[in-house]
Coordinates of C-alpha atoms and ligand atoms in Angstrom, one line a residue:
Chain A
M276 CA 9.2 -9.2 -32.5
S277 CA 9.7 -12.4 -30.6
Q278 CA 6.8 -14.7 -30.0
D279 CA 7.6 -15.8 -26.4
A280 CA 7.3 -12.5 -24.6
K281 CA 5.5 -12.8 -21.2
I282 CA 4.1 -9.3 -21.5
R283 CA 3.7 -7.6 -24.9
L284 CA 2.3 -4.1 -25.5
D285 CA 1.4 -3.4 -29.1
H286 CA 1.0 0.3 -30.0
V287 CA -0.9 0.9 -26.7
Q288 CA -2.5 4.3 -26.3
K289 CA -4.3 5.8 -23.4
K290 CA -6.1 9.1 -23.6
Y291 CA -7.9 10.2 -20.5
L292 CA -11.4 11.6 -20.9
G293 CA -11.2 15.3 -21.2
S294 CA -7.4 15.6 -21.8
K295 CA -6.1 16.7 -25.2
A296 CA -2.9 14.7 -25.5
P297 CA -2.7 11.0 -24.7
A298 CA -0.9 10.1 -21.4
V299 CA 0.5 7.1 -23.2
D300 CA 1.1 7.3 -26.9
S301 CA 1.6 4.3 -29.1
L302 CA 3.8 2.3 -26.7
T303 CA 5.3 -0.9 -28.0
L304 CA 7.2 -3.0 -25.4
E305 CA 8.0 -6.6 -24.6
V306 CA 9.0 -8.2 -21.3
P307 CA 10.5 -11.7 -21.5
E308 CA 9.7 -14.2 -18.8
G309 CA 11.6 -13.8 -15.6
E310 CA 12.8 -10.3 -16.3
I311 CA 12.5 -7.2 -14.2
L312 CA 11.8 -4.4 -16.6
V313 CA 12.1 -1.0 -14.9
L314 CA 10.1 1.9 -16.3
V315 CA 11.8 5.1 -15.3
G316 CA 11.2 8.7 -16.2
P317 CA 10.3 12.1 -14.9
S318 CA 7.1 12.6 -12.9
G319 CA 4.0 12.7 -15.0
C320 CA 5.5 11.0 -18.1
G321 CA 2.9 8.2 -17.9
K322 CA 4.7 5.4 -16.0
S323 CA 1.8 4.6 -13.7
T324 CA -0.7 4.9 -16.5
T325 CA 1.4 2.4 -18.5
L326 CA 1.5 0.0 -15.5
R327 CA -2.2 0.3 -14.8
L328 CA -3.0 -0.5 -18.5
I329 CA -1.3 -3.9 -18.1
N330 CA -3.7 -5.2 -15.4
R331 CA -6.6 -3.1 -16.9
M332 CA -7.1 -0.9 -13.9
I333 CA -7.7 1.5 -16.7
E334 CA -8.8 0.6 -20.2
P335 CA -6.6 1.4 -23.2
T336 CA -8.0 3.7 -25.9
G337 CA -5.9 2.0 -28.5
G338 CA -3.6 -0.9 -29.2
R339 CA -3.4 -4.3 -27.7
I340 CA -1.9 -6.0 -24.6
F341 CA -0.8 -9.6 -24.6
L342 CA 0.1 -11.8 -21.6
D343 CA 1.5 -15.2 -22.7
E344 CA 0.5 -14.1 -26.2
E345 CA -3.1 -14.0 -25.1
D346 CA -4.9 -10.8 -26.0
V347 CA -6.1 -9.6 -22.5
T348 CA -7.9 -6.5 -23.7
T349 CA -11.1 -8.5 -23.9
V350 CA -10.9 -10.9 -20.9
D351 CA -12.8 -10.3 -17.6
P352 CA -10.6 -7.7 -15.7
D353 CA -11.2 -9.1 -12.2
H354 CA -10.0 -12.5 -13.2
L355 CA -7.1 -11.0 -15.1
R356 CA -6.0 -9.1 -12.0
R357 CA -6.1 -12.2 -9.8
R358 CA -3.4 -13.5 -12.0
I359 CA -1.2 -10.4 -11.6
G360 CA 0.5 -9.2 -8.4
Y361 CA 0.1 -5.4 -7.9
V362 CA 2.1 -3.4 -5.4
I363 CA 1.6 0.4 -5.0
Q364 CA 3.6 3.0 -3.2
Q365 CA 0.9 3.7 -0.6
I366 CA 0.6 -0.1 -0.1
G367 CA -3.2 0.0 0.6
L368 CA -3.3 -2.8 3.2
F369 CA -6.8 -3.4 4.5
P370 CA -6.7 -1.8 8.0
H371 CA -9.6 -3.9 9.3
Q372 CA -8.0 -7.2 8.5
T373 CA -5.1 -9.0 10.0
I374 CA -1.9 -9.5 8.1
A375 CA -2.9 -13.1 7.5
Q376 CA -6.3 -12.1 6.1
N377 CA -4.6 -9.4 3.9
I378 CA -2.2 -11.9 2.4
A379 CA -5.0 -14.4 1.9
T380 CA -7.1 -12.0 -0.2
V381 CA -6.5 -13.5 -3.6
P382 CA -6.2 -17.2 -2.5
K383 CA -9.6 -16.8 -0.8
M384 CA -11.2 -15.4 -4.0
L385 CA -9.7 -18.3 -5.9
K386 CA -11.4 -20.6 -3.3
W387 CA -8.3 -22.3 -2.0
D388 CA -9.1 -24.5 1.0
K389 CA -8.3 -23.2 4.5
A390 CA -5.3 -25.3 5.3
R391 CA -3.6 -24.4 2.0
I392 CA -4.3 -20.7 2.6
A393 CA -2.9 -20.8 6.1
E394 CA 0.2 -22.6 4.9
R395 CA 0.7 -20.2 2.1
V396 CA 0.4 -17.2 4.4
D397 CA 3.1 -18.5 6.7
E398 CA 5.3 -19.3 3.7
L399 CA 5.0 -15.8 2.3
L400 CA 5.6 -14.1 5.6
S401 CA 8.9 -16.1 5.8
V402 CA 9.7 -15.2 2.2
V403 CA 9.5 -11.5 3.0
G404 CA 11.4 -11.8 6.2
L405 CA 8.6 -11.6 8.8
D406 CA 8.2 -14.2 11.5
P407 CA 4.7 -15.8 10.9
E408 CA 4.3 -16.5 14.6
V409 CA 4.6 -12.8 15.4
Y410 CA 3.0 -11.1 12.5
R411 CA 0.1 -13.2 11.1
G412 CA -2.4 -12.0 13.7
R413 CA -1.3 -8.4 13.8
Y414 CA -3.2 -5.5 12.2
P415 CA -1.6 -3.1 9.6
S416 CA -1.7 -0.3 12.2
E417 CA 0.9 -2.2 14.2
L418 CA 3.5 -2.3 11.5
S419 CA 6.3 0.1 10.5
G420 CA 6.4 1.4 7.0
G421 CA 9.0 -1.1 5.9
Q422 CA 7.1 -4.0 7.5
A423 CA 3.9 -2.9 5.8
Q424 CA 5.5 -2.8 2.4
R425 CA 6.9 -6.3 3.0
V426 CA 3.3 -7.4 3.7
G427 CA 2.2 -5.5 0.6
V428 CA 4.7 -7.6 -1.5
A429 CA 3.6 -10.8 0.3
R430 CA 0.0 -10.1 -0.4
A431 CA 0.7 -9.4 -4.1
L432 CA 2.5 -12.8 -4.2
G433 CA -0.5 -14.4 -2.6
A434 CA -1.7 -16.8 -5.3
D435 CA 1.8 -17.1 -6.8
P436 CA 1.1 -14.9 -9.9
E437 CA 3.6 -15.1 -12.8
I438 CA 3.5 -11.4 -13.3
M439 CA 4.1 -8.6 -10.8
L440 CA 3.4 -4.9 -11.4
M441 CA 5.1 -2.6 -8.9
D442 CA 4.5 1.1 -8.8
E443 CA 7.2 2.9 -6.8
P444 CA 6.9 0.2 -4.2
F445 CA 9.8 1.5 -2.1
G446 CA 9.3 5.1 -2.8
A447 CA 7.8 6.2 0.6
I448 CA 10.4 4.3 2.7
D449 CA 13.4 5.7 4.4
P450 CA 16.7 5.3 2.4
I451 CA 18.2 2.7 4.7
T452 CA 15.1 0.5 4.9
R453 CA 14.6 1.0 1.1
D454 CA 18.1 -0.3 0.4
R455 CA 17.5 -3.4 2.5
L456 CA 14.1 -4.1 1.0
Q457 CA 15.6 -3.7 -2.5
N458 CA 18.3 -6.2 -1.7
E459 CA 15.9 -8.7 -0.2
F460 CA 13.5 -8.3 -3.1
L461 CA 16.3 -9.1 -5.5
R462 CA 17.3 -12.1 -3.5
V463 CA 13.7 -13.4 -3.5
Q464 CA 13.4 -12.7 -7.2
E465 CA 16.4 -14.9 -7.8
T466 CA 14.4 -18.0 -6.8
L467 CA 10.9 -16.8 -7.8
R468 CA 11.8 -15.6 -11.3
K469 CA 8.6 -13.6 -11.7
T470 CA 8.1 -11.4 -14.7
I471 CA 8.1 -7.9 -13.2
V472 CA 7.4 -4.4 -14.5
F473 CA 8.7 -2.0 -11.9
V474 CA 8.1 1.7 -12.0
T475 CA 10.3 4.3 -10.3
H476 CA 11.4 7.9 -10.9
D477 CA 14.7 7.2 -9.2
I478 CA 17.4 6.3 -11.8
D479 CA 19.6 4.7 -9.1
E480 CA 16.8 2.4 -8.1
A481 CA 16.2 1.6 -11.7
I482 CA 19.9 0.7 -12.2
K483 CA 19.9 -1.5 -9.1
M484 CA 16.6 -3.3 -9.7
G485 CA 16.4 -3.6 -13.5
D486 CA 17.5 -6.4 -15.7
R487 CA 16.5 -3.9 -18.3
I488 CA 15.5 -0.3 -18.0
A489 CA 13.2 1.7 -20.2
I490 CA 13.8 5.4 -19.9
L491 CA 10.6 7.1 -20.8
G492 CA 9.9 10.7 -21.9
E493 CA 6.6 12.5 -22.3
Q494 CA 3.6 10.3 -23.1
S495 CA 5.6 7.2 -22.2
H496 CA 7.7 7.5 -25.4
I497 CA 10.7 5.2 -25.0
R498 CA 13.9 7.2 -25.2
Q499 CA 16.2 4.2 -24.5
I500 CA 15.6 0.6 -23.5
D501 CA 18.5 -1.6 -22.6
T502 CA 20.5 -3.2 -19.8
P503 CA 21.6 -0.8 -17.1
E504 CA 25.3 -1.4 -18.1
R505 CA 24.7 -0.4 -21.7
I506 CA 22.6 2.6 -20.9
L507 CA 25.3 3.9 -18.5
A508 CA 28.0 3.2 -21.0
F509 CA 26.1 4.7 -23.9
P510 CA 23.2 7.1 -23.3
V511 CA 21.7 7.6 -26.8
D512 CA 20.8 11.2 -26.4
D513 CA 20.9 14.3 -24.2
F514 CA 17.6 13.5 -22.6
V515 CA 18.9 10.1 -21.4
R516 CA 22.3 11.6 -20.4
D517 CA 20.6 14.3 -18.4
F518 CA 18.3 11.9 -16.7
I519 CA 21.1 9.5 -15.7
G520 CA 22.9 12.6 -14.3
S521 CA 26.5 12.8 -13.4
G522 CA 28.5 9.9 -12.2
S523 CA 27.2 7.4 -14.8
T524 CA 30.8 6.1 -15.3
L525 CA 31.1 5.4 -11.6
K526 CA 27.7 3.8 -11.5
G527 CA 28.7 1.6 -14.5
L528 CA 31.5 0.2 -12.4
H529 CA 28.9 -1.6 -10.4
F530 CA 28.3 -3.9 -13.3
E531 CA 31.9 -4.9 -14.0
I532 CA 32.9 -7.9 -12.0
V533 CA 36.5 -8.9 -11.0
D534 CA 36.6 -12.5 -12.0
D535 CA 38.8 -15.1 -13.6
N536 CA 38.0 -13.8 -17.1
V537 CA 39.7 -10.6 -16.4
E538 CA 43.3 -10.5 -17.0
L539 CA 44.7 -8.8 -13.9
D540 CA 47.9 -6.9 -13.7
P541 CA 50.9 -8.7 -12.2
Y542 CA 52.7 -7.1 -9.2
P543 CA 56.1 -8.0 -7.7
T544 CA 55.6 -10.3 -4.7
M545 CA 57.9 -11.9 -2.2
T546 CA 57.5 -14.1 0.8
V547 CA 58.9 -13.8 4.3
D548 CA 61.5 -16.4 3.3
S549 CA 63.1 -14.2 0.7
T550 CA 65.7 -11.5 1.4
A551 CA 65.4 -7.7 1.0
A552 CA 67.8 -7.9 -2.0
E553 CA 65.7 -10.4 -3.8
G554 CA 62.6 -8.2 -3.3
L555 CA 64.5 -5.1 -4.5
A556 CA 65.5 -6.8 -7.7
L557 CA 61.9 -7.7 -8.4
A558 CA 60.7 -4.2 -7.7
R559 CA 63.3 -2.7 -10.0
A560 CA 62.5 -5.1 -12.8
A561 CA 58.8 -4.2 -12.6
H562 CA 59.5 -0.4 -12.1
A563 CA 57.4 -0.6 -8.9
D564 CA 57.7 1.4 -5.8
W565 CA 56.4 -1.4 -3.6
V566 CA 56.7 -5.1 -3.2
L567 CA 53.8 -7.1 -2.0
L568 CA 54.8 -9.4 0.9
L569 CA 52.9 -12.7 1.1
D570 CA 52.7 -15.1 4.0
A571 CA 53.4 -18.9 3.9
S572 CA 49.9 -19.6 2.6
H573 CA 50.3 -17.0 -0.2
R574 CA 48.0 -14.5 1.5
P575 CA 48.8 -10.7 1.1
L576 CA 50.5 -9.5 4.3
R577 CA 52.4 -6.2 3.9
W578 CA 53.2 -3.5 1.3
V579 CA 57.0 -3.1 1.6
P580 CA 58.3 0.2 0.1
V581 CA 61.4 0.1 -2.1
D582 CA 63.4 2.4 0.2
E583 CA 62.9 0.0 3.1
L584 CA 64.3 -2.8 0.9
E585 CA 67.2 -0.6 -0.1
A586 CA 68.1 -0.2 3.6
G587 CA 68.5 -4.0 3.7
G588 CA 67.8 -6.0 6.8
P589 CA 65.4 -8.8 7.3
V590 CA 61.9 -8.6 5.8
T591 CA 59.3 -9.6 8.4
A592 CA 55.6 -9.5 9.1
E593 CA 56.2 -6.0 10.5
S594 CA 57.9 -4.5 7.5
G595 CA 56.2 -1.8 5.5
T596 CA 52.4 -1.2 5.9
E597 CA 49.4 -3.4 6.3
V598 CA 47.5 -4.6 3.2
L599 CA 44.1 -3.0 3.7
A600 CA 42.8 -2.9 0.2
K601 CA 41.7 -6.4 -0.6
V602 CA 38.7 -7.5 -2.8
S603 CA 37.6 -11.0 -3.5
L604 CA 37.1 -12.5 -6.9
G605 CA 33.5 -11.7 -7.8
A606 CA 33.5 -8.2 -6.3
T607 CA 32.5 -5.3 -8.6
L608 CA 35.0 -2.9 -10.0
F609 CA 33.2 -0.2 -7.9
Q610 CA 34.3 -2.0 -4.8
A611 CA 37.8 -2.4 -6.2
L612 CA 37.9 1.3 -6.9
E613 CA 36.9 2.1 -3.3
Q614 CA 39.7 -0.1 -2.1
M615 CA 42.3 1.4 -4.4
L616 CA 41.5 4.8 -3.0
V617 CA 42.6 3.8 0.5
S618 CA 45.5 1.6 -0.6
S619 CA 49.1 2.7 0.0
A620 CA 50.2 1.4 -3.4
A621 CA 47.0 2.8 -5.1
V622 CA 46.1 -0.7 -6.2
A623 CA 43.4 -3.1 -5.0
C624 CA 44.7 -6.5 -4.1
V625 CA 42.5 -9.3 -5.5
V626 CA 42.3 -12.5 -3.4
R627 CA 40.8 -15.9 -4.1
E628 CA 38.2 -17.5 -1.9
D629 CA 40.9 -19.0 0.4
G630 CA 42.5 -15.6 0.8
S631 CA 45.5 -16.3 -1.4
Y632 CA 46.8 -13.6 -3.7
H633 CA 45.4 -13.5 -7.3
G634 CA 46.5 -10.2 -8.8
V635 CA 45.9 -6.4 -8.5
V636 CA 43.5 -3.9 -10.0
R637 CA 45.1 -0.6 -11.1
L638 CA 43.6 2.6 -12.3
T639 CA 44.8 2.0 -15.8
Y640 CA 42.9 -1.3 -15.7
L641 CA 39.6 0.5 -14.8
N642 CA 40.2 2.9 -17.6
R643 CA 40.6 0.0 -20.0
V644 CA 37.4 -1.7 -18.9
I645 CA 35.3 1.5 -19.0
R646 CA 36.5 2.3 -22.5
Q647 CA 35.9 -1.2 -23.7
A648 CA 32.3 -1.1 -22.3
R649 CA 31.6 2.1 -24.1
R650 CA 33.1 0.8 -27.3
E651 CA 31.0 -2.3 -27.1
A652 CA 27.8 -0.4 -26.3
R653 CA 28.4 2.0 -29.2
E654 CA 29.1 -0.8 -31.6
H655 CA 25.9 -2.5 -30.4
Y656 CA 23.8 0.6 -31.2
E657 CA 25.6 1.1 -34.5
R658 CA 24.7 -2.5 -35.5
L659 CA 21.1 -1.8 -34.5
E660 CA 21.1 1.3 -36.6
A661 CA 22.6 -0.5 -39.6
M662 CA 19.9 -3.2 -39.3
A663 CA 17.1 -0.6 -39.1
Chain B
M96 CA -48.4 20.1 43.3
W97 CA -44.9 21.6 43.6
S98 CA -43.5 24.5 41.6
V99 CA -39.9 25.7 41.3
L100 CA -40.7 29.2 42.6
D101 CA -42.3 28.6 46.0
S102 CA -41.1 25.2 46.8
T103 CA -39.2 24.1 49.9
R104 CA -36.9 21.2 50.4
D105 CA -39.8 19.2 51.9
D106 CA -42.0 19.9 48.9
H107 CA -39.4 18.4 46.6
V108 CA -39.0 15.3 48.8
D109 CA -42.7 14.9 48.9
G110 CA -42.9 15.2 45.2
I111 CA -40.2 12.6 44.6
I112 CA -41.8 10.2 47.0
S113 CA -45.2 10.6 45.4
W114 CA -43.6 10.0 42.0
F115 CA -42.0 6.8 43.2
D116 CA -45.4 5.7 44.5
Y117 CA -46.9 6.5 41.2
I118 CA -44.3 4.3 39.4
A119 CA -44.5 1.5 41.9
S120 CA -48.3 1.3 41.6
R121 CA -48.2 0.7 37.8
P122 CA -44.9 -0.9 36.7
D123 CA -46.5 -3.2 34.1
D124 CA -48.2 -0.3 32.4
I125 CA -45.0 1.7 32.3
L126 CA -42.9 -1.2 31.0
E127 CA -45.5 -1.8 28.3
A128 CA -45.4 1.8 27.2
T129 CA -41.6 1.7 27.2
W130 CA -41.6 -1.4 25.1
A131 CA -44.1 0.1 22.7
H132 CA -41.8 3.2 22.5
A133 CA -38.8 1.0 21.9
K134 CA -40.6 -1.0 19.2
I135 CA -41.5 2.1 17.3
T136 CA -37.9 3.4 17.6
L137 CA -36.2 0.2 16.6
T138 CA -38.5 -0.5 13.6
V139 CA -37.9 3.0 12.4
I140 CA -34.1 2.8 12.9
V141 CA -33.8 -0.6 11.2
V142 CA -35.7 0.6 8.1
A143 CA -34.0 4.0 8.1
T144 CA -30.5 2.3 8.4
V145 CA -31.1 -0.1 5.5
F146 CA -32.6 2.7 3.4
S147 CA -30.0 5.3 4.2
V148 CA -27.0 3.1 3.8
L149 CA -28.1 1.8 0.5
L150 CA -29.0 5.4 -0.6
G151 CA -25.6 6.6 0.7
V152 CA -23.7 3.9 -1.2
F153 CA -25.6 4.9 -4.4
V154 CA -25.1 8.6 -4.2
Q155 CA -21.6 8.8 -2.7
R156 CA -19.8 9.0 -6.0
R157 CA -22.6 10.9 -7.8
P158 CA -22.1 14.5 -6.8
A159 CA -25.4 15.9 -8.1
L160 CA -27.6 13.1 -6.6
R161 CA -25.6 13.2 -3.4
A162 CA -26.2 16.9 -2.9
F163 CA -29.8 16.4 -3.7
A164 CA -30.3 13.5 -1.3
L165 CA -28.5 15.3 1.5
S166 CA -30.5 18.5 1.2
V167 CA -33.9 16.8 0.9
S168 CA -33.2 14.7 4.0
G169 CA -32.0 17.9 5.7
I170 CA -35.3 19.7 4.8
F171 CA -37.2 16.9 6.5
L172 CA -35.6 17.8 9.8
T173 CA -36.7 21.4 9.5
I174 CA -40.4 20.5 9.2
P175 CA -42.0 20.8 12.7
S176 CA -42.6 17.3 14.0
L177 CA -46.3 17.7 14.8
A178 CA -47.0 19.0 11.3
L179 CA -45.0 16.2 9.7
F180 CA -46.8 13.6 11.8
A181 CA -50.2 15.0 10.9
L182 CA -49.3 15.1 7.2
F183 CA -49.4 11.3 7.1
I184 CA -52.8 10.9 8.7
P185 CA -54.7 11.3 5.4
I186 CA -52.5 8.7 3.8
V187 CA -52.2 6.0 6.5
G188 CA -54.8 7.0 9.1
T189 CA -54.1 7.5 12.8
G190 CA -52.1 5.3 15.2
N191 CA -48.4 4.4 15.2
E192 CA -48.1 4.4 11.4
P193 CA -48.1 8.1 10.6
A194 CA -45.7 8.6 13.4
M195 CA -43.3 6.0 12.1
Y196 CA -43.3 7.4 8.6
A197 CA -42.5 10.8 10.0
L198 CA -39.8 9.4 12.3
F199 CA -38.3 7.5 9.4
L200 CA -37.9 10.8 7.4
Y201 CA -36.2 12.4 10.4
A202 CA -33.8 9.4 10.9
I203 CA -32.5 9.5 7.4
L204 CA -30.2 12.5 7.4
P205 CA -27.7 11.5 10.2
I206 CA -27.3 7.9 8.8
L207 CA -27.1 9.1 5.2
R208 CA -24.7 11.8 5.9
N209 CA -22.4 9.5 8.0
T210 CA -22.6 6.8 5.3
V211 CA -21.4 9.2 2.7
T212 CA -18.7 10.7 5.0
G213 CA -17.6 7.2 6.1
L214 CA -17.3 6.0 2.5
D215 CA -15.4 9.2 1.7
S216 CA -12.9 8.4 4.5
V217 CA -11.8 5.1 3.0
P218 CA -8.3 5.7 1.7
P219 CA -8.1 5.6 -2.1
A220 CA -5.0 3.4 -1.9
V221 CA -7.0 0.7 -0.1
V222 CA -9.7 0.7 -2.8
E223 CA -7.0 0.7 -5.5
S224 CA -5.3 -2.3 -4.1
A225 CA -8.6 -4.1 -3.6
K226 CA -9.5 -3.5 -7.2
G227 CA -5.9 -4.4 -8.2
M228 CA -6.2 -7.8 -6.6
G229 CA -9.4 -8.6 -8.6
M230 CA -12.2 -7.7 -6.2
G231 CA -15.3 -6.7 -8.1
T232 CA -17.4 -3.6 -7.2
L233 CA -19.8 -5.5 -4.9
R234 CA -17.0 -7.3 -3.1
Q235 CA -15.1 -4.1 -2.6
L236 CA -18.2 -2.6 -1.1
A237 CA -19.1 -5.5 1.2
R238 CA -15.5 -6.5 2.3
I239 CA -13.6 -3.3 2.3
R240 CA -15.5 0.0 1.9
L241 CA -18.5 -0.6 4.2
P242 CA -16.5 -2.3 7.0
L243 CA -14.1 0.7 6.9
A244 CA -16.9 3.2 7.0
W245 CA -18.8 1.2 9.6
P246 CA -17.7 3.1 12.8
I247 CA -18.8 6.4 11.2
I248 CA -22.1 4.9 10.0
M249 CA -22.7 3.5 13.5
A250 CA -22.2 7.0 14.9
G251 CA -25.0 8.2 12.6
I252 CA -27.3 5.4 13.6
R253 CA -26.8 6.3 17.2
I254 CA -27.6 9.9 16.6
S255 CA -30.7 8.9 14.7
T256 CA -31.8 6.6 17.5
L257 CA -31.6 9.3 20.1
I258 CA -33.5 11.8 17.9
T259 CA -36.2 9.1 17.2
V260 CA -36.6 8.1 20.8
G261 CA -37.2 11.8 21.7
I262 CA -39.6 12.7 18.9
A263 CA -41.5 9.4 19.2
A264 CA -43.0 10.8 22.4
I265 CA -45.2 13.0 20.1
A266 CA -46.6 9.9 18.3
V267 CA -49.5 9.9 20.9
L268 CA -50.8 13.1 19.3
V269 CA -51.6 11.2 16.1
G270 CA -53.1 8.2 17.9
G271 CA -49.9 6.3 18.6
D272 CA -48.7 4.7 21.8
G273 CA -45.4 4.7 23.7
L274 CA -44.2 6.8 26.6
G275 CA -45.8 10.0 25.1
T276 CA -49.1 8.8 26.5
Y277 CA -47.9 9.6 30.0
I278 CA -46.8 13.0 29.0
Q279 CA -50.0 13.8 27.2
S280 CA -52.3 12.5 29.9
G281 CA -50.4 14.4 32.5
L282 CA -50.4 17.6 30.6
T283 CA -54.1 17.5 29.9
R284 CA -54.8 16.9 33.6
L285 CA -52.4 19.5 34.8
G286 CA -53.2 20.5 38.4
L287 CA -55.1 17.3 39.1
P288 CA -53.6 14.5 41.3
N289 CA -50.8 12.5 39.7
S290 CA -50.7 14.8 36.6
L291 CA -47.1 15.9 37.1
E292 CA -46.0 12.4 38.2
S293 CA -47.4 11.2 34.8
V294 CA -45.4 13.8 32.9
W295 CA -42.3 13.0 34.8
T296 CA -42.7 9.3 34.2
G297 CA -43.1 9.8 30.5
T298 CA -40.1 12.1 30.3
A299 CA -37.8 10.1 32.5
F300 CA -38.4 6.8 30.9
T301 CA -38.0 8.3 27.4
V302 CA -34.6 9.6 28.5
L303 CA -33.8 6.3 30.1
L304 CA -34.8 4.4 27.0
G305 CA -32.6 6.6 24.9
L306 CA -29.6 6.0 27.2
V307 CA -30.2 2.2 27.2
L308 CA -30.5 2.0 23.4
D309 CA -27.4 4.1 23.0
A310 CA -25.5 1.9 25.3
A311 CA -26.7 -1.2 23.5
L312 CA -25.7 0.3 20.1
A313 CA -22.3 1.3 21.5
G314 CA -21.9 -2.4 22.5
F315 CA -23.1 -3.5 19.1
Q316 CA -20.6 -1.1 17.5
R317 CA -17.8 -2.5 19.5
V318 CA -18.4 -6.1 18.5
T319 CA -19.0 -5.3 14.9
T320 CA -16.0 -3.1 14.4
S321 CA -12.7 -4.8 13.5
K322 CA -10.0 -4.6 16.2
G323 CA -7.7 -3.2 13.5
L324 CA -9.8 -0.1 13.4
R325 CA -10.0 0.4 17.1
M326 CA -6.2 0.8 17.4
Ligands
ADP199 N1 -7.2 9.6 -13.9 C1 -6.6 10.5 -14.7 N2 -7.4 11.4 -15.4 C2 -6.8 12.3 -16.2 N3 -5.5 12.5 -16.3 C3 -4.7 11.6 -15.7 C4 -5.2 10.6 -14.8 N4 -4.2 9.9 -14.3 C5 -3.0 10.5 -14.8 N5 -3.3 11.5 -15.6 C6 -2.4 12.3 -16.4 O1 -1.6 11.5 -17.2 C7 -0.3 11.8 -17.2 C8 0.6 10.7 -16.7 O2 0.3 10.4 -15.4 P1 1.0 9.2 -14.6 O3 0.9 8.0 -15.5 O4 0.4 9.1 -13.3 O5 2.5 9.6 -14.6 P2 3.8 9.1 -13.7 O6 3.3 7.8 -13.0 O7 4.8 8.8 -14.7 O8 4.1 10.2 -12.8 C9 -0.1 13.1 -16.3 O9 -0.1 14.2 -17.1 C10 -1.4 13.0 -15.4 O10 -1.8 14.3 -15.1
MG200 MG1 3.2 7.5 -10.9

């Protein structure tokens, strides 16, 4: 158990008055500083209860909760909550207050001076992508669902809390807006580096948002907690496998990056200066059905099929078919796979930043990467088991 | 005297002219009675509002107390007003006081009920987020719950005001003043000169006072309700 966790739950239990079984049973969990930990699990498994224990919206019936290694089970709950941002699915903006007043809620309670609050409000509106000039004087009833949730996030960030608790914050928003809000939130988080506990019942959202994911079963029992990559590569049991659902291999490709570290497959290439015969020789040597034609700057130009080369004649910028399937270095293997599916040569062409040819990704390569990820994840869990 | 049954157009016109004469000959007296009536009403409403809103806040989340408070204040409204007024004479003597106690009891229910309903109508998510940001119970009440319930509470206050203005006309029977004096003096002299004019004056100015107070409260409601709630 490391000593520098930002949030640490130690055998926390919550039994609601009048219910037989606890809603959260002996949960032990750590969140290091700057991490997004996603709690994901079926409805009613105790995610919201767990989250609400951290800012003491409800009181634990057992165990202890530490923030910055300070036991907060005994501090004044109102003061504690002013240090923690809290975003809920229904948002709960104050309808009788302007957007600016809503965002100023916590700074005002902390007695910031007026000028500082006004400056902070404008700054936060910009952070969440709303023009302060337009929105600060509006009322919540004048906002769309997506805008309201942006304000909800801005309000939670009000006094710059180090910790954010988010309970299905994008759950009630249409899929397109949700996707955009998720992306924007991740971008904001890159600079803010808050410590975040994020609750969702949507495994895809968990995979997208989480640095780590805790998959919870009944009573908030942790079934698996790890990075999304490793959970996708190696679900520890049937519960987790069922919860992830089909397509976990494909989802895992989102986490594999095409970069300089990866040894890409070579492919026969020729330039417009070379002759058909030279190209044909290269293709034959590589047992390839196509040759990749590059332009003078070494950028992929055309896929030229072997039979066209056999026919002889000049190789020009009109030979063969256009190179549609290009991905840049830094793209994910998922994007590479999408490109491969539309490519005439069934490979994705990887280009450098300046557009010049770098290599290709083939199906066999994907296969190799996936198997390697699985092997590494399995070995990781075997090591953990051996240590236990 | 003019009656509905055997009256002609001219009789009506004569009646109205004679009523206007009646009013014109004693404007100060009428205004004084109206003012006395308004004072009784406003005192009762201010006290009843403070009492009922506090009571409403206290009982809203306490089901047993809430049911009890609402039914007791409902029972008050079923007691005939004259009886209720007279009930207070042994305790506080005659004059405006017994009337005001009785009127206070009548005014409770609409304000209490609307306070409770108004607080019920505050979305739970709003209270949850207020609490989640570190607002204490009192701050939640003063900054969030009461302001959101306010339009509904104001509607209750306006109903209570109208009820009080009307029933306050009976205060005269327990020795109080107000516009009821015109109605009473007219009724006891029925058939004599100016008796109907007196009843008319009492009634008309009571209605007028009710309308004016309601309009004033409507204005007050407008300026005290957030623009965000009016959209
Ligand atoms: N205030 C409460 N009183 C009693 N039981 C509750 C309360 N809140 C939640 N529960 C119960 O606790 C369990 C976990 O609920 P919750 O934490 O809301 O789950 P989740 O957020 O994962 O859907 C459920 O069985 C729910 O019925
Ligand atoms: Mg929940």
